[in-house]
């Protein structure tokens, strides 16, 4: 059984500029999935953490402990050290 995780921990309003096309995609995809637009963006962007090149870059960055902690990458960093 997988337990339910809390939504929007420390959620913060951001001021990004995105194209009309992307806004329309997010709006319609959210309607299709029955999620909010914010949930769609958050779920999709978290997939960036599957990019091994990005993880390697974070791992090699100076003073990366803050980045690793804020992005919840502690486990991924341990896995990379073991491989």
Tab-separated table of C-alpha atoms in Angstrom:
chain	number	residue	atom	x	y	z
A	1	UNK	CA	0.000	0.000	0.000
A	2	UNK	CA	1.318	3.424	-0.909
A	3	UNK	CA	0.368	6.166	1.513
A	4	UNK	CA	-1.040	9.493	0.362
A	5	UNK	CA	1.500	12.296	0.299
A	6	UNK	CA	0.570	15.849	1.277
A	7	UNK	CA	-0.101	18.281	-1.563
A	8	UNK	CA	1.653	21.575	-2.158
A	9	UNK	CA	4.125	21.521	0.672
A	10	UNK	CA	5.422	25.068	1.006
A	11	UNK	CA	3.652	26.088	-2.194
A	12	UNK	CA	4.558	29.500	-3.458
A	13	UNK	CA	3.087	31.630	-6.214
A	14	UNK	CA	5.579	32.210	-9.027
A	15	UNK	CA	5.719	34.835	-11.709
A	16	UNK	CA	6.662	33.024	-14.934
A	17	UNK	CA	5.952	34.020	-18.474
A	18	UNK	CA	4.729	31.131	-20.617
A	19	UNK	CA	3.258	31.142	-24.073
A	20	UNK	CA	-0.448	31.031	-24.814
A	21	UNK	CA	0.065	27.639	-26.453
A	22	UNK	CA	1.598	26.138	-23.285
A	23	UNK	CA	-1.119	27.662	-21.090
A	24	UNK	CA	-3.748	26.073	-23.331
A	25	UNK	CA	-1.992	22.692	-23.216
A	26	UNK	CA	-1.816	22.776	-19.417
A	27	UNK	CA	-5.412	23.936	-19.081
A	28	UNK	CA	-6.767	21.186	-21.322
A	29	UNK	CA	-4.516	18.469	-19.947
A	30	UNK	CA	-5.598	19.378	-16.413
A	31	UNK	CA	-9.231	19.119	-17.463
A	32	UNK	CA	-8.565	15.748	-19.103
A	33	UNK	CA	-6.755	14.373	-16.010
A	34	UNK	CA	-9.128	16.029	-13.539
A	35	UNK	CA	-6.221	17.755	-11.808
A	36	UNK	CA	-5.649	21.438	-11.252
A	37	UNK	CA	-3.300	23.252	-13.600
A	38	UNK	CA	-0.825	23.657	-10.732
A	39	UNK	CA	-0.876	19.911	-10.058
A	40	UNK	CA	-0.194	19.132	-13.726
A	41	UNK	CA	2.775	21.505	-13.821
A	42	UNK	CA	4.180	20.172	-10.544
A	43	UNK	CA	3.793	16.506	-11.508
A	44	UNK	CA	5.304	17.052	-14.933
A	45	UNK	CA	8.247	19.151	-13.794
A	46	UNK	CA	9.183	16.609	-11.127
A	47	UNK	CA	9.898	14.244	-14.033
A	48	UNK	CA	12.961	16.407	-14.768
A	49	UNK	CA	14.580	14.634	-11.820
A	50	UNK	CA	14.727	11.502	-14.003
A	51	UNK	CA	17.233	13.249	-16.308
A	52	UNK	CA	20.547	11.552	-15.466
A	53	UNK	CA	22.541	14.403	-17.027
A	54	UNK	CA	20.824	16.891	-14.732
A	55	UNK	CA	21.473	14.685	-11.702
A	56	UNK	CA	25.154	14.401	-12.656
A	57	UNK	CA	25.347	18.174	-13.059
A	58	UNK	CA	23.806	18.727	-9.611
A	59	UNK	CA	26.177	16.145	-8.141
A	60	UNK	CA	29.190	17.948	-9.603
A	61	UNK	CA	28.061	21.464	-8.663
A	62	UNK	CA	29.922	23.277	-5.915
A	63	UNK	CA	28.023	23.563	-2.644
A	64	UNK	CA	25.251	21.359	-3.977
A	65	UNK	CA	23.962	20.251	-0.558
A	66	UNK	CA	21.288	22.949	-0.526
A	67	UNK	CA	20.146	22.082	-4.057
A	68	UNK	CA	20.071	18.376	-3.261
A	69	UNK	CA	18.036	18.925	-0.106
A	70	UNK	CA	15.523	21.345	-1.636
A	71	UNK	CA	14.914	19.053	-4.612
A	72	UNK	CA	14.664	15.902	-2.465
A	73	UNK	CA	17.550	14.212	-4.261
A	74	UNK	CA	19.338	12.647	-1.296
A	75	UNK	CA	18.415	9.086	-2.328
A	76	UNK	CA	19.386	9.624	-5.979
A	77	UNK	CA	22.777	10.994	-4.921
A	78	UNK	CA	23.387	7.950	-2.718
A	79	UNK	CA	22.416	5.618	-5.582
A	80	UNK	CA	24.884	7.375	-7.907
A	81	UNK	CA	27.686	7.024	-5.365
A	82	UNK	CA	27.009	3.285	-5.076
A	83	UNK	CA	27.029	2.646	-8.841
